[in-house]
GROMACS .gro file of C-alpha atoms in nm:
model
  387
    1MET     CA    1  -1.149  -3.422   6.137
    2GLN     CA    2  -1.442  -3.278   5.986
    3SER     CA    3  -1.716  -3.088   6.160
    4THR     CA    4  -2.028  -2.819   6.156
    5GLY     CA    5  -2.025  -2.741   6.533
    6ILE     CA    6  -2.343  -2.995   6.574
    7THR     CA    7  -2.243  -3.283   6.482
    8ALA     CA    8  -1.993  -3.453   6.562
    9PRO     CA    9  -1.635  -3.419   6.422
   10VAL     CA   10  -1.550  -3.669   6.119
   11GLU     CA   11  -1.213  -3.750   6.039
   12VAL     CA   12  -1.108  -3.674   5.701
   13PRO     CA   13  -0.760  -3.734   5.544
   14ARG     CA   14  -0.488  -3.456   5.514
   15GLY     CA   15  -0.549  -3.218   5.213
   16LEU     CA   16  -0.910  -3.336   5.179
   17ALA     CA   17  -0.793  -3.555   4.941
   18GLY     CA   18  -1.072  -3.755   4.854
   19VAL     CA   19  -1.301  -3.621   5.050
   20VAL     CA   20  -1.652  -3.578   4.820
   21VAL     CA   21  -1.792  -3.163   4.929
   22THR     CA   22  -2.035  -3.080   4.662
   23ASP     CA   23  -2.209  -3.227   4.336
   24THR     CA   24  -2.097  -3.054   4.054
   25ALA     CA   25  -2.207  -3.104   3.686
   26LEU     CA   26  -1.915  -2.916   3.551
   27GLY     CA   27  -1.700  -3.208   3.485
   28ASP     CA   28  -1.439  -3.445   3.673
   29VAL     CA   29  -1.134  -3.650   3.680
   30ARG     CA   30  -1.149  -4.018   3.674
   31GLY     CA   31  -0.790  -4.053   3.758
   32ARG     CA   32  -0.768  -4.437   3.749
   33GLU     CA   33  -0.872  -4.404   3.433
   34GLY     CA   34  -0.637  -4.128   3.294
   35PHE     CA   35  -0.912  -3.974   3.237
   36TYR     CA   36  -1.087  -3.621   3.260
   37HIS     CA   37  -1.418  -3.473   3.073
   38TYR     CA   38  -1.618  -3.127   3.065
   39ARG     CA   39  -1.964  -3.189   3.158
   40GLN     CA   40  -2.025  -3.452   2.943
   41TYR     CA   41  -1.770  -3.446   2.729
   42SER     CA   42  -1.372  -3.630   2.668
   43ALA     CA   43  -1.161  -3.304   2.739
   44VAL     CA   44  -0.934  -3.455   2.544
   45GLU     CA   45  -1.160  -3.485   2.227
   46LEU     CA   46  -1.316  -3.118   2.264
   47ALA     CA   47  -0.875  -2.989   2.294
   48GLU     CA   48  -0.797  -3.193   1.921
   49ILE     CA   49  -1.114  -3.110   1.755
   50ARG     CA   50  -1.296  -2.809   1.859
   51GLY     CA   51  -1.192  -2.452   1.890
   52PHE     CA   52  -1.154  -2.245   2.313
   53GLU     CA   53  -1.485  -1.991   2.306
   54ASP     CA   54  -1.690  -2.369   2.224
   55VAL     CA   55  -1.519  -2.494   2.579
   56TRP     CA   56  -1.636  -2.150   2.701
   57HIS     CA   57  -1.954  -2.159   2.621
   58LEU     CA   58  -1.972  -2.524   2.729
   59MET     CA   59  -1.843  -2.455   3.050
   60PHE     CA   60  -2.087  -2.159   3.064
   61TYR     CA   61  -2.442  -2.259   2.880
   62GLY     CA   62  -2.459  -2.603   2.958
   63GLU     CA   63  -2.388  -2.693   2.580
   64LEU     CA   64  -2.196  -2.684   2.266
   65PRO     CA   65  -2.240  -2.374   2.047
   66ASP     CA   66  -2.440  -2.496   1.707
   67ALA     CA   67  -2.284  -2.185   1.443
   68ALA     CA   68  -2.521  -1.918   1.511
   69GLN     CA   69  -2.432  -1.912   1.851
   70ARG     CA   70  -2.057  -1.981   1.856
   71ALA     CA   71  -2.047  -1.644   1.621
   72ALA     CA   72  -2.310  -1.461   1.861
   73PHE     CA   73  -2.031  -1.557   2.171
   74VAL     CA   74  -1.728  -1.545   1.999
   75GLY     CA   75  -1.841  -1.123   1.896
   76HIS     CA   76  -1.948  -1.078   2.235
   77THR     CA   77  -1.675  -1.220   2.455
   78ALA     CA   78  -1.492  -1.019   2.195
   79SER     CA   79  -1.572  -0.727   2.208
   80LEU     CA   80  -1.534  -0.758   2.624
   81ARG     CA   81  -1.166  -0.770   2.575
   82HIS     CA   82  -1.113  -0.381   2.614
   83LEU     CA   83  -1.052  -0.219   2.909
   84PRO     CA   84  -1.167   0.051   3.104
   85ASP     CA   85  -0.936   0.388   3.075
   86ASP     CA   86  -0.911   0.407   3.384
   87VAL     CA   87  -0.801   0.027   3.469
   88ARG     CA   88  -0.564   0.083   3.115
   89ALA     CA   89  -0.391   0.377   3.325
   90ALA     CA   90  -0.301   0.192   3.613
   91LEU     CA   91  -0.054  -0.042   3.436
   92PRO     CA   92   0.265   0.069   3.382
   93ALA     CA   93   0.204   0.120   3.771
   94ILE     CA   94   0.133  -0.218   3.828
   95ALA     CA   95   0.398  -0.349   3.595
   96ARG     CA   96   0.679  -0.134   3.729
   97SER     CA   97   0.589  -0.263   4.084
   98CYS     CA   98   0.607  -0.647   3.985
   99VAL     CA   99   0.938  -0.642   3.784
  100LEU     CA  100   1.023  -0.902   3.959
  101SER     CA  101   0.730  -1.121   4.028
  102GLY     CA  102   0.580  -1.086   3.728
  103PRO     CA  103   0.248  -1.104   3.549
  104LEU     CA  104   0.065  -1.351   3.769
  105ALA     CA  105   0.130  -1.117   4.038
  106GLY     CA  106   0.033  -0.809   3.838
  107LEU     CA  107  -0.302  -0.946   3.771
  108ARG     CA  108  -0.434  -1.019   4.123
  109THR     CA  109  -0.375  -0.676   4.133
  110ALA     CA  110  -0.535  -0.555   3.809
  111LEU     CA  111  -0.828  -0.786   3.820
  112SER     CA  112  -0.914  -0.649   4.136
  113LEU     CA  113  -0.863  -0.323   4.023
  114LEU     CA  114  -1.133  -0.379   3.693
  115GLY     CA  115  -1.418  -0.557   3.947
  116ALA     CA  116  -1.396  -0.227   4.141
  117SER     CA  117  -1.404   0.022   3.873
  118ALA     CA  118  -1.663  -0.201   3.688
  119GLY     CA  119  -1.848  -0.147   4.024
  120LEU     CA  120  -1.908  -0.566   4.036
  121ARG     CA  121  -2.159  -0.643   4.307
  122PRO     CA  122  -2.163  -0.967   4.530
  123VAL     CA  123  -2.299  -1.231   4.418
  124TYR     CA  124  -2.500  -1.308   4.618
  125ASP     CA  125  -2.731  -1.006   4.557
  126LEU     CA  126  -2.693  -1.071   4.150
  127ASP     CA  127  -2.946  -1.291   3.925
  128THR     CA  128  -2.823  -1.549   3.737
  129ASP     CA  129  -2.782  -1.314   3.402
  130ARG     CA  130  -2.591  -1.090   3.577
  131ARG     CA  131  -2.389  -1.332   3.778
  132ARG     CA  132  -2.252  -1.537   3.435
  133ALA     CA  133  -2.222  -1.129   3.276
  134ASP     CA  134  -1.983  -1.017   3.506
  135ALA     CA  135  -1.803  -1.383   3.447
  136LEU     CA  136  -1.719  -1.332   3.078
  137ALA     CA  137  -1.599  -1.006   3.073
  138ALA     CA  138  -1.322  -1.076   3.376
  139CYS     CA  139  -1.281  -1.404   3.203
  140ALA     CA  140  -1.221  -1.202   2.836
  141ALA     CA  141  -1.020  -0.961   3.002
  142VAL     CA  142  -0.743  -1.164   3.179
  143PRO     CA  143  -0.556  -1.191   2.891
  144THR     CA  144  -0.559  -0.845   2.786
  145LEU     CA  145  -0.379  -0.790   3.167
  146LEU     CA  146  -0.215  -0.992   3.177
  147THR     CA  147  -0.023  -0.953   2.807
  148ALA     CA  148  -0.012  -0.606   2.869
  149LEU     CA  149   0.135  -0.625   3.228
  150TYR     CA  150   0.421  -0.880   3.034
  151ARG     CA  151   0.438  -0.599   2.762
  152LEU     CA  152   0.484  -0.343   3.013
  153GLY     CA  153   0.736  -0.550   3.215
  154GLN     CA  154   0.961  -0.561   2.915
  155GLY     CA  155   0.980  -0.186   2.844
  156LEU     CA  156   0.716  -0.229   2.567
  157GLU     CA  157   0.351  -0.065   2.498
  158PRO     CA  158   0.061  -0.292   2.524
  159VAL     CA  159  -0.093  -0.418   2.217
  160GLU     CA  160  -0.466  -0.381   2.200
  161PRO     CA  161  -0.672  -0.678   2.133
  162ARG     CA  162  -0.848  -0.766   1.785
  163ASP     CA  163  -1.173  -0.838   1.776
  164ASP     CA  164  -1.117  -1.113   1.461
  165LEU     CA  165  -0.873  -1.322   1.594
  166PRO     CA  166  -1.019  -1.592   1.794
  167TYR     CA  167  -0.899  -1.644   2.196
  168ALA     CA  168  -0.568  -1.785   2.178
  169ALA     CA  169  -0.444  -1.628   1.830
  170ASN     CA  170  -0.554  -1.313   1.993
  171TYR     CA  171  -0.373  -1.392   2.298
  172LEU     CA  172  -0.024  -1.417   2.162
  173TYR     CA  173  -0.075  -1.114   1.870
  174MET     CA  174  -0.118  -0.886   2.231
  175MET     CA  175   0.173  -1.034   2.361
  176THR     CA  176   0.396  -1.091   2.062
  177GLY     CA  177   0.275  -0.788   1.816
  178SER     CA  178   0.220  -1.038   1.552
  179GLU     CA  179  -0.090  -1.237   1.418
  180PRO     CA  180   0.098  -1.620   1.508
  181GLU     CA  181   0.137  -1.901   1.268
  182PRO     CA  182  -0.188  -2.086   1.233
  183THR     CA  183  -0.001  -2.397   1.357
  184ARG     CA  184   0.088  -2.186   1.695
  185ALA     CA  185  -0.220  -2.027   1.740
  186ARG     CA  186  -0.377  -2.382   1.754
  187ALA     CA  187  -0.108  -2.587   1.937
  188ILE     CA  188  -0.110  -2.303   2.188
  189GLU     CA  189  -0.548  -2.314   2.155
  190GLN     CA  190  -0.559  -2.725   2.218
  191TYR     CA  191  -0.329  -2.611   2.529
  192LEU     CA  192  -0.545  -2.368   2.676
  193VAL     CA  193  -0.863  -2.615   2.569
  194SER     CA  194  -0.670  -2.884   2.794
  195THR     CA  195  -0.658  -2.703   3.140
  196VAL     CA  196  -1.002  -2.482   3.142
  197ASP     CA  197  -1.107  -2.726   3.394
  198HIS     CA  198  -0.947  -2.973   3.639
  199GLY     CA  199  -1.179  -3.114   3.938
  200PHE     CA  200  -1.136  -2.969   4.226
  201ASN     CA  201  -0.776  -2.851   4.218
  202ALA     CA  202  -0.656  -2.569   4.515
  203SER     CA  203  -0.744  -2.282   4.285
  204THR     CA  204  -1.125  -2.417   4.153
  205PHE     CA  205  -1.160  -2.540   4.567
  206THR     CA  206  -1.020  -2.143   4.655
  207ALA     CA  207  -1.276  -1.982   4.444
  208ARG     CA  208  -1.565  -2.206   4.544
  209VAL     CA  209  -1.467  -2.118   4.917
  210ILE     CA  210  -1.471  -1.753   4.830
  211THR     CA  211  -1.767  -1.782   4.617
  212SER     CA  212  -1.925  -1.945   4.936
  213THR     CA  213  -1.921  -1.584   5.111
  214GLY     CA  214  -2.093  -1.408   4.884
  215ALA     CA  215  -1.766  -1.234   4.735
  216ASP     CA  216  -1.814  -1.029   4.394
  217VAL     CA  217  -1.620  -1.256   4.100
  218ALA     CA  218  -1.318  -1.067   4.097
  219ALA     CA  219  -1.263  -1.113   4.368
  220CYS     CA  220  -1.298  -1.490   4.384
  221LEU     CA  221  -1.127  -1.487   4.069
  222VAL     CA  222  -0.800  -1.316   4.274
  223GLY     CA  223  -0.808  -1.543   4.574
  224ALA     CA  224  -0.809  -1.874   4.298
  225ILE     CA  225  -0.508  -1.680   4.097
  226GLY     CA  226  -0.357  -1.628   4.418
  227ALA     CA  227  -0.376  -2.028   4.468
  228LEU     CA  228  -0.281  -2.112   4.114
  229SER     CA  229   0.054  -1.876   4.172
  230GLY     CA  230   0.239  -2.213   4.384
  231PRO     CA  231   0.492  -2.381   4.250
  232LEU     CA  232   0.335  -2.684   4.356
  233HIS     CA  233  -0.018  -2.584   4.129
  234GLY     CA  234  -0.030  -2.398   3.794
  235GLY     CA  235   0.425  -2.282   3.874
  236ALA     CA  236   0.518  -2.591   3.757
  237PRO     CA  237   0.501  -2.551   3.350
  238SER     CA  238   0.850  -2.323   3.395
  239ARG     CA  239   1.021  -2.555   3.626
  240ALA     CA  240   0.986  -2.850   3.415
  241LEU     CA  241   1.145  -2.722   3.123
  242ASP     CA  242   1.408  -2.545   3.368
  243THR     CA  243   1.470  -3.001   3.407
  244LEU     CA  244   1.572  -3.075   3.050
  245ASP     CA  245   1.730  -2.699   3.086
  246ALA     CA  246   1.966  -2.844   3.441
  247ILE     CA  247   2.035  -3.233   3.283
  248GLY     CA  248   2.134  -3.088   2.910
  249THR     CA  249   2.267  -3.311   2.735
  250PRO     CA  250   2.125  -3.728   2.696
  251GLU     CA  251   2.460  -3.865   2.828
  252ARG     CA  252   2.363  -3.670   3.170
  253ILE     CA  253   2.035  -3.775   3.177
  254ASP     CA  254   2.069  -4.128   3.410
  255PRO     CA  255   2.230  -3.982   3.659
  256TRP     CA  256   2.110  -3.684   3.722
  257ILE     CA  257   1.784  -3.866   3.755
  258ARG     CA  258   1.935  -4.134   4.020
  259GLU     CA  259   2.125  -3.892   4.224
  260ARG     CA  260   1.717  -3.691   4.252
  261VAL     CA  261   1.548  -4.019   4.278
  262LEU     CA  262   1.778  -4.152   4.589
  263ALA     CA  263   1.767  -3.796   4.768
  264GLY     CA  264   1.399  -3.785   4.746
  265ASP     CA  265   1.371  -3.489   4.543
  266ARG     CA  266   1.003  -3.431   4.404
  267ILE     CA  267   1.130  -3.404   3.955
  268MET     CA  268   0.903  -3.114   3.825
  269GLY     CA  269   0.679  -3.184   3.545
  270PHE     CA  270   0.605  -3.599   3.724
  271GLY     CA  271   0.359  -3.700   3.943
  272HIS     CA  272   0.009  -3.576   3.981
  273PRO     CA  273  -0.208  -3.607   4.312
  274VAL     CA  274  -0.493  -3.759   4.127
  275TYR     CA  275  -0.372  -3.949   3.809
  276ARG     CA  276  -0.215  -4.315   3.890
  277THR     CA  277  -0.137  -4.356   3.508
  278GLU     CA  278  -0.034  -4.161   3.225
  279ASP     CA  279  -0.191  -3.795   3.221
  280PRO     CA  280  -0.433  -3.745   2.900
  281ARG     CA  281  -0.287  -3.360   2.886
  282SER     CA  282   0.045  -3.526   2.879
  283ARG     CA  283  -0.076  -3.807   2.641
  284MET     CA  284  -0.208  -3.512   2.410
  285LEU     CA  285   0.053  -3.236   2.438
  286ARG     CA  286   0.360  -3.460   2.349
  287GLY     CA  287   0.165  -3.528   2.025
  288ILE     CA  288   0.130  -3.132   1.967
  289ALA     CA  289   0.514  -3.140   2.018
  290GLU     CA  290   0.586  -3.414   1.818
  291SER     CA  291   0.423  -3.271   1.518
  292PHE     CA  292   0.644  -2.948   1.533
  293GLY     CA  293   0.955  -3.205   1.572
  294GLY     CA  294   1.292  -3.095   1.705
  295SER     CA  295   1.605  -3.152   1.917
  296LEU     CA  296   1.358  -3.019   2.204
  297VAL     CA  297   1.102  -3.253   2.134
  298GLU     CA  298   1.304  -3.589   2.086
  299PHE     CA  299   1.539  -3.462   2.448
  300ALA     CA  300   1.217  -3.442   2.641
  301VAL     CA  301   1.041  -3.789   2.522
  302GLU     CA  302   1.376  -3.936   2.612
  303VAL     CA  303   1.385  -3.749   2.977
  304GLU     CA  304   1.036  -3.951   3.026
  305ARG     CA  305   1.128  -4.239   2.907
  306ARG     CA  306   1.390  -4.253   3.148
  307VAL     CA  307   1.273  -4.104   3.473
  308GLU     CA  308   0.972  -4.346   3.433
  309ALA     CA  309   1.239  -4.640   3.360
  310ILE     CA  310   1.456  -4.576   3.695
  311LEU     CA  311   1.162  -4.477   3.930
  312ALA     CA  312   1.035  -4.831   3.856
  313GLU     CA  313   1.362  -4.934   3.931
  314LEU     CA  314   1.444  -4.745   4.237
  315LYS     CA  315   1.103  -4.698   4.359
  316PRO     CA  316   0.932  -4.991   4.200
  317GLY     CA  317   0.505  -5.026   4.239
  318ARG     CA  318   0.500  -4.659   4.220
  319GLU     CA  319   0.286  -4.517   3.940
  320LEU     CA  320   0.485  -4.181   3.824
  321HIS     CA  321   0.404  -3.984   3.500
  322THR     CA  322   0.437  -3.647   3.296
  323ASN     CA  323   0.155  -3.453   3.432
  324VAL     CA  324   0.031  -3.170   3.209
  325GLU     CA  325   0.327  -2.903   3.289
  326PHE     CA  326   0.598  -3.175   3.150
  327TYR     CA  327   0.513  -3.093   2.781
  328ALA     CA  328   0.291  -2.794   2.837
  329GLY     CA  329   0.668  -2.636   2.917
  330VAL     CA  330   0.767  -2.779   2.571
  331VAL     CA  331   0.501  -2.684   2.356
  332MET     CA  332   0.448  -2.312   2.471
  333GLU     CA  333   0.878  -2.322   2.413
  334LEU     CA  334   0.858  -2.453   2.025
  335CYS     CA  335   0.531  -2.134   2.009
  336GLY     CA  336   0.785  -1.912   2.134
  337LEU     CA  337   0.641  -1.825   2.433
  338PRO     CA  338   0.892  -1.680   2.718
  339ARG     CA  339   0.869  -1.863   3.037
  340GLU     CA  340   0.753  -1.609   3.269
  341MET     CA  341   0.443  -1.627   3.069
  342PHE     CA  342   0.413  -2.005   3.089
  343THR     CA  343   0.200  -1.962   3.442
  344PRO     CA  344  -0.002  -1.688   3.313
  345THR     CA  345  -0.137  -1.831   2.979
  346PHE     CA  346  -0.241  -2.143   3.213
  347CYS     CA  347  -0.422  -1.882   3.346
  348ALA     CA  348  -0.644  -1.758   3.080
  349ALA     CA  349  -0.721  -2.055   3.026
  350ARG     CA  350  -0.820  -2.197   3.351
  351VAL     CA  351  -1.051  -1.849   3.447
  352VAL     CA  352  -1.273  -2.017   3.275
  353GLY     CA  353  -1.270  -2.307   3.485
  354TRP     CA  354  -1.298  -2.131   3.752
  355SER     CA  355  -1.588  -1.848   3.666
  356ALA     CA  356  -1.825  -2.170   3.589
  357ASN     CA  357  -1.687  -2.302   3.959
  358VAL     CA  358  -1.777  -1.930   4.082
  359LEU     CA  359  -2.120  -1.965   3.877
  360GLU     CA  360  -2.229  -2.304   3.983
  361GLN     CA  361  -2.170  -2.219   4.381
  362ALA     CA  362  -2.300  -1.854   4.342
  363ALA     CA  363  -2.628  -2.121   4.281
  364ASP     CA  364  -2.587  -2.264   4.656
  365SER     CA  365  -2.525  -2.006   4.916
  366LYS     CA  366  -2.459  -2.195   5.204
  367ILE     CA  367  -2.126  -2.127   5.297
  368ILE     CA  368  -1.767  -2.348   5.309
  369ARG     CA  369  -1.689  -2.334   5.648
  370PRO     CA  370  -1.456  -2.595   5.807
  371ALA     CA  371  -1.301  -2.733   6.111
  372ALA     CA  372  -0.947  -2.784   6.247
  373ARG     CA  373  -0.844  -2.975   6.541
  374TYR     CA  374  -0.670  -2.745   6.826
  375VAL     CA  375  -0.316  -2.872   6.935
  376GLY     CA  376  -0.163  -2.538   7.096
  377PRO     CA  377  -0.152  -2.581   7.475
  378PRO     CA  378  -0.406  -2.643   7.690
  379PRO     CA  379  -0.698  -2.442   7.736
  380PRO     CA  380  -0.798  -2.168   7.929
  381GLN     CA  381  -0.441  -2.069   8.083
  382PRO     CA  382  -0.418  -1.807   8.354
  383VAL     CA  383  -0.313  -1.439   8.135
  384PRO     CA  384  -0.037  -1.338   8.266
  385THR     CA  385  -0.064  -0.922   8.361
  386ALA     CA  386   0.123  -0.677   8.142
  387SER     CA  387   0.481  -0.646   8.339
   0.00000   0.00000   0.00000
């Protein structure tokens, strides 16, 4: 039920499924077609032929950069990767406190600290250029924060960012301490591009709700990170790979899948709340995985084939295909990323999409304030006196 307090309540689906809440020029997901786009371009085509910084520029400025614009943008965003001394000094303590919960939990604290250290002001009080500058700085710092927290959690010293490496290659460099092989860097870059934005998912909507209050950029992004951390949202890539580990061998695929389907269990890496056909991100990532080859890829492809066949048999008429997390986990595993960094890597891409949504939402200061249907005991009840 939706109510403004002035007009009559309007019934809406649970979870706001399919409810249009605003206009956006950033992109859309057309679930029945298996297509999504960033502004006017196919997101998959962008991932196939353009770099991450190009797409970042597109989301923030509304156009793909030419050569001169790209060089300027790459140079500027690279200069923003370096952390203030007070934030860098606090990272060891943050890393120690999130040993069990991981780098993404630590990022919530670190990014909040970064915003406070930079004196970020409410977007409500800022002009367009200042909002964009704050968002650029936050996006550029997120990979540095994530990789530093990861390495500190492993008992290693953080690796300072390099200004001469592109976004994806620098991310891998800061994580491992070694310059990545070009094929691995490009595979991760394509994954990052493919996950920059994806409609009004839970974390993006969260960022826009917070933005509608006029809060600062860091506050908006920290809220989005909290939403992303849930296993039903961004927390699934490693869990999808855990599914392959649990199955173990080809002969176990059918009995393992049948048991879970009949029990009504969710199979991580399959199904999506929007797509009613193959997830285009999964299709692209499967191609990247197959370019690497090997037993893990062969096994993943066979699991995908058998899951779809068994679901067609046991749940006829139900469209359920692999989602982005299934092959994302395979690609990240092939590129040497530790599983605890799968969802943080997703975050390193999605922060750009969140920020673009923050900038768009900030241009409309109407606060997002839906209503709820009260179903508790009938009020007013007499208040009992204290005994």
